[in-house]
Amino acid sequence: MPMRKFIIGNWKMHGAAAEAHTLVEAVAEAAAKAPQAEVIVCPPTTLLAQVTSWLVGSNVKTGGQDCHAEAEGAHTGSISAAMLEEAGAAYVIVGHSERRAAFGETNDEVKKKAQAAMGVGLIPIICVGETAAERDAGKAEEVVARQVSESLPKGHFLLAYEPVWAIGTGKTPTARDIESMHAHIIAVAARETGLARERIFVVYGGSVNAANARQILATKGVSGVLVGGASLKAEAFCNIINSSE
Ligand code: PGA
């Protein structure tokens, strides 16, 4: 039996309640017809509890977009993993390149966040990926290997390969480049964790849309997709869910 594919929508800082409701209803309907997909939506934290409640009875899960590494404390503006869990999340994205770039998050911090998430029963989606300059310098594999080996916690996690230059740009790596980087990530993660390669799941993210999802999802070593822009459009995201057959 083929593995289920993860179809993850990262709404980033988008979404008001009214439009989110329409979107989520469409996503739940598409997911009901796609038992082969594990569909996850990651709304802004303010909408997390509400979106989760709209999805009760569906097979769509929710996730946070980040969490703090500590359980609680004087961290104005931050959200702990336990808070996300209480709001209904099952997953949380950690180490997204936008956070690594804008907030200077290091691999070590990402690992601590992932550990905090697992500590409350959330599955962390740990993002890695090289910049255009790193790829041009022939350092993509080296950079990604370091991110993987330094960011991985012990336990149950998902990895997301998101080349920074592919996020929101409309550019995607070739299928061959995706396949080879996913194989590389799986090998590094297996070595670091002692897990069997079949137990390591790597989703691809960066300009996934309705037109390219089927080919990306069919690429060897790709266990799903992490979708930004196209996850905000009901038709596009539902098409991506359908592409997971
Ligand atoms: P994109 O974003 O699909 O808009 O490129 C992906 C992501 O940042 O997770």
Coordinates of C-alpha atoms and ligand atoms in Angstrom, one line a residue:
M1 CA 0.0 0.0 0.0
P2 CA 1.4 3.4 -0.9
M3 CA 2.2 5.8 1.9
R4 CA -0.2 8.6 2.7
K5 CA 1.0 12.0 1.4
F6 CA 1.1 15.0 3.7
I7 CA -0.6 18.0 2.1
I8 CA 0.3 21.0 4.4
G9 CA -1.0 24.5 4.0
N10 CA 1.0 27.3 5.6
W11 CA -1.2 30.4 5.6
K12 CA 1.6 32.6 7.0
M13 CA 0.3 36.0 8.1
H14 CA -2.9 35.8 6.0
G15 CA -6.5 35.0 6.6
A16 CA -9.4 36.7 8.2
A17 CA -12.1 34.6 9.9
A18 CA -14.8 35.0 7.2
E19 CA -12.6 34.0 4.3
A20 CA -10.9 31.3 6.4
H21 CA -14.2 29.6 7.0
T22 CA -15.1 29.3 3.3
L23 CA -11.6 28.0 2.6
V24 CA -11.6 25.5 5.4
E25 CA -15.0 24.1 4.3
A26 CA -13.7 23.5 0.8
V27 CA -10.5 21.9 2.1
A28 CA -12.5 19.5 4.4
E29 CA -14.7 18.5 1.4
A30 CA -11.7 17.8 -0.8
A31 CA -9.9 15.9 2.1
A32 CA -13.0 13.7 2.6
K33 CA -12.5 12.4 -1.0
A34 CA -8.8 11.9 -0.6
P35 CA -8.2 9.3 2.1
Q36 CA -4.6 8.9 0.7
A37 CA -3.8 12.4 2.0
E38 CA -3.0 13.7 5.5
V39 CA -4.2 17.2 5.1
I40 CA -3.0 19.8 7.6
V41 CA -3.7 23.6 7.6
C42 CA -1.5 26.0 9.6
P43 CA -3.5 29.2 10.1
P44 CA -2.3 32.2 12.0
T45 CA -2.4 31.5 15.8
T46 CA -5.4 33.8 16.3
L47 CA -7.5 31.6 14.1
L48 CA -6.1 28.2 15.2
A49 CA -8.8 27.3 17.8
Q50 CA -11.6 28.5 15.5
V51 CA -10.3 26.7 12.4
T52 CA -9.8 23.5 14.5
S53 CA -13.4 23.7 15.7
W54 CA -14.7 24.1 12.1
L55 CA -12.8 21.0 11.2
V56 CA -14.2 18.7 13.9
G57 CA -15.6 15.6 12.2
S58 CA -13.4 16.1 9.1
N59 CA -10.1 14.4 8.5
V60 CA -8.1 17.6 8.3
K61 CA -5.7 18.5 11.1
T62 CA -4.3 21.8 12.1
G63 CA -0.9 23.1 13.0
G64 CA 0.9 26.1 14.3
Q65 CA 3.5 28.1 12.3
D66 CA 6.0 28.4 15.1
C67 CA 6.3 27.9 18.8
H68 CA 8.6 29.0 21.6
A69 CA 11.2 26.5 23.0
E70 CA 10.1 27.1 26.6
A71 CA 6.9 26.0 28.2
E72 CA 6.0 29.4 29.7
G73 CA 7.7 32.6 30.8
A74 CA 8.3 36.3 30.2
H75 CA 8.3 36.1 26.4
T76 CA 6.0 38.8 25.2
G77 CA 4.3 37.9 21.9
S78 CA 5.4 34.3 21.9
I79 CA 3.3 31.1 21.9
S80 CA 4.3 27.9 23.6
A81 CA 3.8 24.4 22.1
A82 CA 1.3 23.6 24.9
M83 CA -0.8 26.6 23.9
L84 CA -0.9 25.4 20.3
E85 CA -1.9 22.0 21.5
E86 CA -4.6 23.4 23.7
A87 CA -5.9 25.4 20.7
G88 CA -6.3 22.1 18.9
A89 CA -3.1 21.8 16.8
A90 CA -1.6 18.4 16.0
Y91 CA 1.5 19.7 14.2
V92 CA 3.7 22.8 14.3
I93 CA 6.1 24.2 11.7
V94 CA 9.5 25.0 13.1
G95 CA 12.6 26.6 11.5
H96 CA 10.8 28.1 8.5
S97 CA 13.3 30.0 6.5
E98 CA 11.3 33.2 7.0
R99 CA 11.8 32.8 10.7
R100 CA 15.4 31.8 10.4
A101 CA 16.0 34.9 8.2
A102 CA 13.8 37.5 10.1
F103 CA 14.4 36.3 13.6
G104 CA 17.9 34.8 13.3
E105 CA 16.7 31.4 14.5
T106 CA 19.6 29.0 14.7
N107 CA 19.6 25.2 14.2
D108 CA 20.0 24.8 18.0
E109 CA 16.9 26.9 18.7
V110 CA 14.9 25.0 16.0
K111 CA 15.9 21.8 17.7
K112 CA 14.7 23.1 21.1
K113 CA 11.4 24.2 19.5
A114 CA 11.0 20.8 18.0
Q115 CA 11.7 19.1 21.3
A116 CA 9.2 21.4 23.1
A117 CA 6.6 20.5 20.4
M118 CA 7.1 16.7 20.9
G119 CA 7.0 17.1 24.6
V120 CA 3.3 18.1 24.4
G121 CA 2.5 15.6 21.7
L122 CA 2.7 17.8 18.6
I123 CA 4.5 16.6 15.5
P124 CA 7.1 19.2 14.5
I125 CA 7.5 20.0 10.8
I126 CA 11.2 20.9 10.7
C127 CA 12.1 23.1 7.7
V128 CA 15.5 23.2 6.0
G129 CA 16.7 24.6 2.7
E130 CA 19.6 26.4 1.1
T131 CA 19.6 30.0 -0.3
A132 CA 20.3 30.8 -3.9
A133 CA 23.8 31.9 -3.1
E134 CA 24.5 28.7 -1.2
R135 CA 23.3 26.6 -4.2
D136 CA 25.3 28.7 -6.7
A137 CA 28.4 28.2 -4.6
G138 CA 27.8 24.4 -4.8
K139 CA 27.1 24.2 -1.0
A140 CA 23.4 23.3 -1.0
E141 CA 24.0 19.7 0.2
E142 CA 26.5 20.7 2.8
V143 CA 24.2 23.5 4.2
V144 CA 21.1 21.3 4.3
A145 CA 23.0 18.4 5.9
R146 CA 24.2 20.7 8.7
Q147 CA 20.6 22.0 9.2
V148 CA 19.3 18.5 9.4
S149 CA 21.9 17.1 11.7
E150 CA 21.8 20.2 14.1
S151 CA 18.0 20.7 14.1
L152 CA 16.7 17.1 14.6
P153 CA 15.2 16.1 17.9
K154 CA 14.8 12.5 19.0
G155 CA 11.3 11.3 18.3
H156 CA 8.5 11.6 15.7
F157 CA 9.0 14.5 13.3
L158 CA 8.5 15.5 9.7
L159 CA 11.1 17.3 7.6
A160 CA 10.4 19.9 5.0
Y161 CA 12.9 20.6 2.2
E162 CA 12.2 24.2 1.2
P163 CA 14.9 25.8 -0.9
V164 CA 14.8 29.5 0.1
W165 CA 15.0 30.6 -3.5
A166 CA 11.9 28.6 -4.4
I167 CA 9.6 30.1 -1.7
G168 CA 7.1 32.5 -3.2
T169 CA 9.1 33.0 -6.4
G170 CA 7.4 30.6 -8.8
K171 CA 10.7 28.8 -9.2
T172 CA 11.1 25.2 -8.4
P173 CA 14.0 22.8 -8.5
T174 CA 14.0 20.1 -11.2
A175 CA 12.4 16.8 -10.2
R176 CA 16.0 15.3 -10.3
D177 CA 17.2 18.0 -7.9
I178 CA 14.3 17.4 -5.5
E179 CA 14.9 13.6 -5.7
S180 CA 18.6 13.9 -5.0
M181 CA 18.2 16.4 -2.1
H182 CA 15.4 14.3 -0.5
A183 CA 17.6 11.2 -0.7
H184 CA 20.4 13.2 0.9
I185 CA 18.2 14.5 3.7
I186 CA 16.8 11.0 4.4
A187 CA 20.3 9.6 4.5
V188 CA 21.6 12.3 6.9
A189 CA 18.5 12.1 9.1
A190 CA 18.7 8.2 9.3
R191 CA 22.4 8.5 10.3
E192 CA 21.6 11.1 12.9
T193 CA 18.6 9.4 14.5
G194 CA 19.3 5.7 13.9
L195 CA 15.8 5.5 12.3
A196 CA 15.2 3.4 9.3
R197 CA 15.1 5.4 6.0
E198 CA 11.5 4.3 5.5
R199 CA 10.5 6.0 8.8
I200 CA 11.8 9.4 7.7
F201 CA 9.4 11.6 5.9
V202 CA 10.4 14.6 3.9
V203 CA 7.9 17.0 2.3
Y204 CA 8.9 19.5 -0.4
G205 CA 8.0 23.2 -0.2
G206 CA 8.5 26.2 -2.4
S207 CA 6.2 27.4 -5.2
V208 CA 4.0 24.3 -5.1
N209 CA 0.8 24.9 -7.1
A210 CA -2.0 23.1 -8.7
A211 CA 0.0 22.7 -11.9
N212 CA 3.2 21.2 -10.5
A213 CA 1.9 19.3 -7.4
R214 CA 1.2 16.0 -9.2
Q215 CA 4.7 15.7 -10.6
I216 CA 6.4 16.8 -7.3
L217 CA 4.3 14.4 -5.3
A218 CA 5.2 11.5 -7.6
T219 CA 9.0 12.3 -7.2
K220 CA 10.9 9.6 -5.3
G221 CA 11.5 10.4 -1.7
V222 CA 8.8 13.1 -1.6
S223 CA 6.3 12.3 1.2
G224 CA 4.1 15.4 0.6
V225 CA 4.1 19.1 0.0
L226 CA 4.2 22.3 2.2
V227 CA 2.2 24.9 0.4
G228 CA 2.3 28.6 1.1
G229 CA 0.6 31.0 -1.4
A230 CA -1.5 28.3 -3.1
S231 CA -2.9 27.1 0.2
L232 CA -4.9 30.3 0.5
K233 CA -6.9 29.6 -2.7
A234 CA -9.5 27.0 -2.2
E235 CA -9.5 25.7 -5.8
A236 CA -5.7 25.5 -6.0
F237 CA -5.3 23.8 -2.6
C238 CA -8.1 21.3 -3.3
N239 CA -6.5 20.5 -6.6
I240 CA -3.2 19.8 -4.8
I241 CA -5.1 17.5 -2.4
N242 CA -6.5 15.7 -5.4
S243 CA -3.0 15.4 -6.9
S244 CA -2.0 13.1 -4.0
E245 CA -3.7 10.1 -5.5
Ligands
PGA1 P1 5.1 29.2 -1.3 O1 5.6 29.1 0.3 O2 4.3 27.9 -1.6 O3 4.3 30.4 -1.3 O4 6.3 29.3 -2.1 C1 6.0 27.8 0.8 C2 6.4 28.0 2.2 O5 7.0 29.1 2.6 O6 6.2 27.2 3.1

